[in-house]
mmCIF file of C-alpha atoms in Angstrom:
data_model
loop_
_atom_site.group_PDB
_atom_site.id
_atom_site.type_symbol
_atom_site.label_atom_id
_atom_site.label_comp_id
_atom_site.label_asym_id
_atom_site.label_seq_id
_atom_site.Cartn_x
_atom_site.Cartn_y
_atom_site.Cartn_z
ATOM 1 C CA MET A 1 -15.989 -5.702 -2.798
ATOM 2 C CA LEU A 2 -14.743 -2.241 -3.739
ATOM 3 C CA ASN A 3 -15.919 -0.728 -7.010
ATOM 4 C CA GLN A 4 -14.488 2.128 -9.069
ATOM 5 C CA PHE A 5 -16.674 4.680 -7.251
ATOM 6 C CA SER A 6 -15.146 3.512 -3.986
ATOM 7 C CA ILE A 7 -11.629 4.498 -5.081
ATOM 8 C CA PHE A 8 -12.094 8.181 -4.242
ATOM 9 C CA ILE A 9 -13.931 7.414 -1.052
ATOM 10 C CA PHE A 10 -11.416 4.783 -0.014
ATOM 11 C CA ILE A 11 -8.377 6.980 -0.640
ATOM 12 C CA PHE A 12 -9.840 9.921 1.245
ATOM 13 C CA MET A 13 -10.689 7.843 4.273
ATOM 14 C CA LEU A 14 -7.340 6.056 4.324
ATOM 15 C CA TYR A 15 -5.449 9.319 4.472
ATOM 16 C CA SER A 16 -7.803 10.751 7.061
ATOM 17 C CA CYS A 17 -7.438 7.645 9.250
ATOM 18 C CA GLN A 18 -5.333 8.458 12.311
ATOM 19 C CA ASP A 19 -4.955 5.043 13.929
ATOM 20 C CA GLY A 20 -2.492 3.795 11.281
ATOM 21 C CA TYR A 21 -3.611 0.196 11.595
ATOM 22 C CA SER A 22 -6.734 -0.099 9.478
ATOM 23 C CA VAL A 23 -8.006 0.779 6.041
ATOM 24 C CA LYS A 24 -11.274 2.707 6.086
ATOM 25 C CA TYR A 25 -13.782 4.024 3.602
ATOM 26 C CA GLY A 26 -16.899 6.104 3.915
ATOM 27 C CA ALA A 27 -20.136 6.787 2.111
ATOM 28 C CA GLY A 28 -20.654 9.777 -0.161
ATOM 29 C CA THR A 29 -21.437 10.745 -3.717
ATOM 30 C CA SER A 30 -19.494 12.640 -6.363
ATOM 31 C CA SER A 31 -21.641 15.706 -5.613
ATOM 32 C CA ASN A 32 -21.282 15.155 -1.861
ATOM 33 C CA PRO A 33 -17.721 13.887 -1.241
ATOM 34 C CA PRO A 34 -17.056 12.092 2.047
ATOM 35 C CA HIS A 35 -15.041 14.947 3.544
ATOM 36 C CA LEU A 36 -18.227 17.037 3.386
ATOM 37 C CA ASN A 37 -20.550 14.204 4.339
ATOM 38 C CA LEU A 38 -21.634 13.407 7.855
ATOM 39 C CA GLY A 39 -22.315 9.858 6.672
ATOM 40 C CA VAL A 40 -20.963 6.556 7.906
ATOM 41 C CA THR A 41 -17.328 5.480 7.902
ATOM 42 C CA THR A 42 -16.584 1.780 8.122
ATOM 43 C CA THR A 43 -13.421 -0.264 8.386
ATOM 44 C CA TYR A 44 -12.824 -2.229 5.208
ATOM 45 C CA SER A 45 -9.731 -4.093 6.345
ATOM 46 C CA GLY A 46 -7.761 -4.262 9.591
ATOM 47 C CA THR A 47 -8.682 -3.494 13.176
ATOM 48 C CA ALA A 48 -8.229 -0.074 14.742
ATOM 49 C CA LEU A 49 -5.438 0.044 17.338
ATOM 50 C CA VAL A 50 -4.526 -3.628 16.768
ATOM 51 C CA SER A 51 -1.287 -4.243 14.899
ATOM 52 C CA GLY A 52 -0.130 -7.425 13.222
ATOM 53 C CA SER A 53 0.409 -9.041 9.850
ATOM 54 C CA THR A 54 -2.486 -11.381 9.236
ATOM 55 C CA ASP A 55 -3.430 -12.383 5.684
ATOM 56 C CA GLY A 56 -6.843 -13.754 4.702
ATOM 57 C CA ALA A 57 -10.266 -12.166 4.490
ATOM 58 C CA ALA A 58 -10.008 -8.358 4.305
ATOM 59 C CA SER A 59 -12.217 -8.037 7.370
ATOM 60 C CA ALA A 60 -9.833 -10.214 9.453
ATOM 61 C CA ALA A 61 -6.495 -8.892 8.132
ATOM 62 C CA LEU A 62 -4.078 -7.003 10.373
ATOM 63 C CA TYR A 63 -1.554 -4.295 9.448
ATOM 64 C CA PHE A 64 1.167 -2.373 11.231
ATOM 65 C CA GLY A 65 1.379 1.153 9.864
ATOM 66 C CA VAL A 66 -0.629 1.625 6.665
ATOM 67 C CA GLU A 67 1.399 4.157 4.656
ATOM 68 C CA GLY A 68 -0.174 4.238 1.194
ATOM 69 C CA ILE A 69 -2.525 2.535 -1.251
ATOM 70 C CA THR A 70 -3.035 2.192 -4.993
ATOM 71 C CA PHE A 71 -5.193 0.235 -7.411
ATOM 72 C CA ASP A 72 -3.749 -1.639 -10.399
ATOM 73 C CA PRO A 73 -5.564 -1.700 -13.775
ATOM 74 C CA SER A 74 -7.216 -5.013 -12.801
ATOM 75 C CA GLY A 75 -8.815 -3.500 -9.697
ATOM 76 C CA ASN A 76 -6.533 -5.104 -7.102
ATOM 77 C CA LEU A 77 -5.706 -2.846 -4.177
ATOM 78 C CA TYR A 78 -2.114 -2.657 -2.894
ATOM 79 C CA VAL A 79 -1.379 -1.470 0.637
ATOM 80 C CA VAL A 80 2.025 -0.357 1.901
ATOM 81 C CA ASP A 81 2.336 -1.943 5.343
ATOM 82 C CA GLY A 82 5.242 0.264 6.408
ATOM 83 C CA SER A 83 6.160 -0.985 9.860
ATOM 84 C CA ASN A 84 5.850 -4.585 8.662
ATOM 85 C CA HIS A 85 8.173 -3.713 5.704
ATOM 86 C CA THR A 86 5.770 -5.349 3.248
ATOM 87 C CA ILE A 87 3.470 -4.647 0.317
ATOM 88 C CA ARG A 88 0.061 -6.272 0.758
ATOM 89 C CA LYS A 89 -2.460 -7.071 -1.984
ATOM 90 C CA ILE A 90 -6.234 -7.093 -1.604
ATOM 91 C CA SER A 91 -7.799 -8.996 -4.491
ATOM 92 C CA GLY A 92 -11.189 -8.310 -6.022
ATOM 93 C CA ALA A 93 -12.453 -11.172 -3.845
ATOM 94 C CA ASP A 94 -11.455 -9.155 -0.719
ATOM 95 C CA ILE A 95 -8.588 -11.504 0.162
ATOM 96 C CA VAL A 96 -5.426 -9.964 1.657
ATOM 97 C CA SER A 97 -2.038 -11.515 0.899
ATOM 98 C CA THR A 98 1.540 -10.384 1.404
ATOM 99 C CA PHE A 99 2.661 -9.558 -2.131
ATOM 100 C CA ALA A 100 6.289 -8.620 -1.447
ATOM 101 C CA GLY A 101 8.548 -8.799 1.603
ATOM 102 C CA ILE A 102 8.194 -10.629 4.909
ATOM 103 C CA ALA A 103 6.624 -8.991 7.958
ATOM 104 C CA GLY A 104 9.204 -7.829 10.465
ATOM 105 C CA LEU A 105 12.225 -8.411 8.210
ATOM 106 C CA ARG A 106 13.736 -5.182 6.918
ATOM 107 C CA ASN A 107 16.626 -4.904 4.492
ATOM 108 C CA MET A 108 17.308 -3.973 0.858
ATOM 109 C CA VAL A 109 16.965 -7.080 -1.294
ATOM 110 C CA ASN A 110 15.661 -7.304 -4.856
ATOM 111 C CA GLY A 111 13.815 -10.525 -5.651
ATOM 112 C CA THR A 112 10.404 -12.040 -6.156
ATOM 113 C CA GLY A 113 7.653 -12.057 -3.522
ATOM 114 C CA ASN A 114 8.890 -13.028 -0.076
ATOM 115 C CA VAL A 115 12.543 -12.935 -1.192
ATOM 116 C CA ALA A 116 12.374 -9.124 -1.543
ATOM 117 C CA ARG A 117 13.019 -6.867 1.436
ATOM 118 C CA PHE A 118 12.035 -3.269 2.153
ATOM 119 C CA ASP A 119 12.850 -0.886 4.989
ATOM 120 C CA ASN A 120 9.895 1.251 6.035
ATOM 121 C CA PRO A 121 8.250 1.617 2.625
ATOM 122 C CA GLY A 122 5.982 4.621 2.179
ATOM 123 C CA GLY A 123 4.027 5.802 -0.852
ATOM 124 C CA ILE A 124 2.960 3.604 -3.758
ATOM 125 C CA VAL A 125 1.546 4.150 -7.245
ATOM 126 C CA ALA A 126 0.619 1.850 -10.142
ATOM 127 C CA ASP A 127 1.174 2.561 -13.830
ATOM 128 C CA SER A 128 -1.127 1.629 -16.728
ATOM 129 C CA VAL A 129 0.397 -1.854 -17.169
ATOM 130 C CA GLY A 130 0.216 -2.752 -13.477
ATOM 131 C CA ASP A 131 3.817 -2.110 -12.417
ATOM 132 C CA LEU A 132 3.994 -0.697 -8.888
ATOM 133 C CA TYR A 133 6.460 1.956 -7.753
ATOM 134 C CA VAL A 134 7.198 2.095 -4.025
ATOM 135 C CA ALA A 135 9.083 4.738 -2.044
ATOM 136 C CA ASP A 136 11.382 2.503 0.020
ATOM 137 C CA SER A 137 11.980 5.263 2.541
ATOM 138 C CA ALA A 138 14.755 4.011 4.833
ATOM 139 C CA ASN A 139 16.605 2.500 1.859
ATOM 140 C CA ASN A 140 16.504 5.828 -0.038
ATOM 141 C CA ARG A 141 15.282 4.100 -3.192
ATOM 142 C CA ILE A 142 12.300 3.854 -5.502
ATOM 143 C CA ARG A 143 11.477 0.182 -6.035
ATOM 144 C CA LYS A 144 9.542 -1.290 -8.951
ATOM 145 C CA ILE A 145 7.310 -4.346 -8.534
ATOM 146 C CA THR A 146 5.987 -6.128 -11.637
ATOM 147 C CA PRO A 147 2.536 -7.762 -11.677
ATOM 148 C CA ALA A 148 4.392 -11.085 -11.149
ATOM 149 C CA GLY A 149 5.872 -9.724 -7.896
ATOM 150 C CA VAL A 150 9.443 -9.173 -9.136
ATOM 151 C CA VAL A 151 11.020 -6.355 -7.096
ATOM 152 C CA THR A 152 13.920 -4.319 -8.531
ATOM 153 C CA THR A 153 15.524 -0.983 -7.757
ATOM 154 C CA PHE A 154 14.115 1.625 -10.137
ATOM 155 C CA ALA A 155 16.027 4.648 -8.828
ATOM 156 C CA GLY A 156 18.376 5.571 -6.019
ATOM 157 C CA SER A 157 21.658 4.277 -4.714
ATOM 158 C CA GLY A 158 20.765 4.194 -1.032
ATOM 159 C CA LEU A 159 22.672 7.380 -0.283
ATOM 160 C CA THR A 160 20.875 10.430 1.071
ATOM 161 C CA GLY A 161 20.895 13.620 -0.945
ATOM 162 C CA SER A 162 19.441 15.147 -4.066
ATOM 163 C CA LEU A 163 21.146 14.123 -7.286
ATOM 164 C CA ASP A 164 19.436 13.836 -10.650
ATOM 165 C CA GLY A 165 20.408 10.810 -12.680
ATOM 166 C CA THR A 166 19.235 7.550 -14.174
ATOM 167 C CA GLY A 167 18.491 4.449 -12.115
ATOM 168 C CA VAL A 168 20.957 3.927 -9.275
ATOM 169 C CA GLY A 169 22.750 7.105 -10.386
ATOM 170 C CA ALA A 170 19.947 9.205 -8.910
#
């Protein structure tokens, strides 16, 4: 199980991971961060160079293009599984589930859980109440996901460009 100390370690190792298929973390301390440590790096979830979309125990889960991660206020970890077009959730019990979208089905659909569709989602962040904000890259939108899994369009109309505005007017 990941703890709060693991957040920094976990995020560093995820972004330094080059295989794109697994989520890794390494050992270190706040005075000796992992990027300066010659310590051990282990795979927390997924299998290097093996793609898929398998839910279940974190150690047995499969991904296809990990693009970003965030923790919600309850300590759940959310993983953007970009090439699967899904948002995955890793609970405090180290169980992976598909939180929003369906693996392999890309589109732009607002809805709850597996009704929602994304197209190559990228970065993700959580706010203080547990709402998630996802860069839905190929749809040119920012999507909001509530803790109940309800996906809506927060900003963007789907058009490319750079226009300030509110909601779909951006």
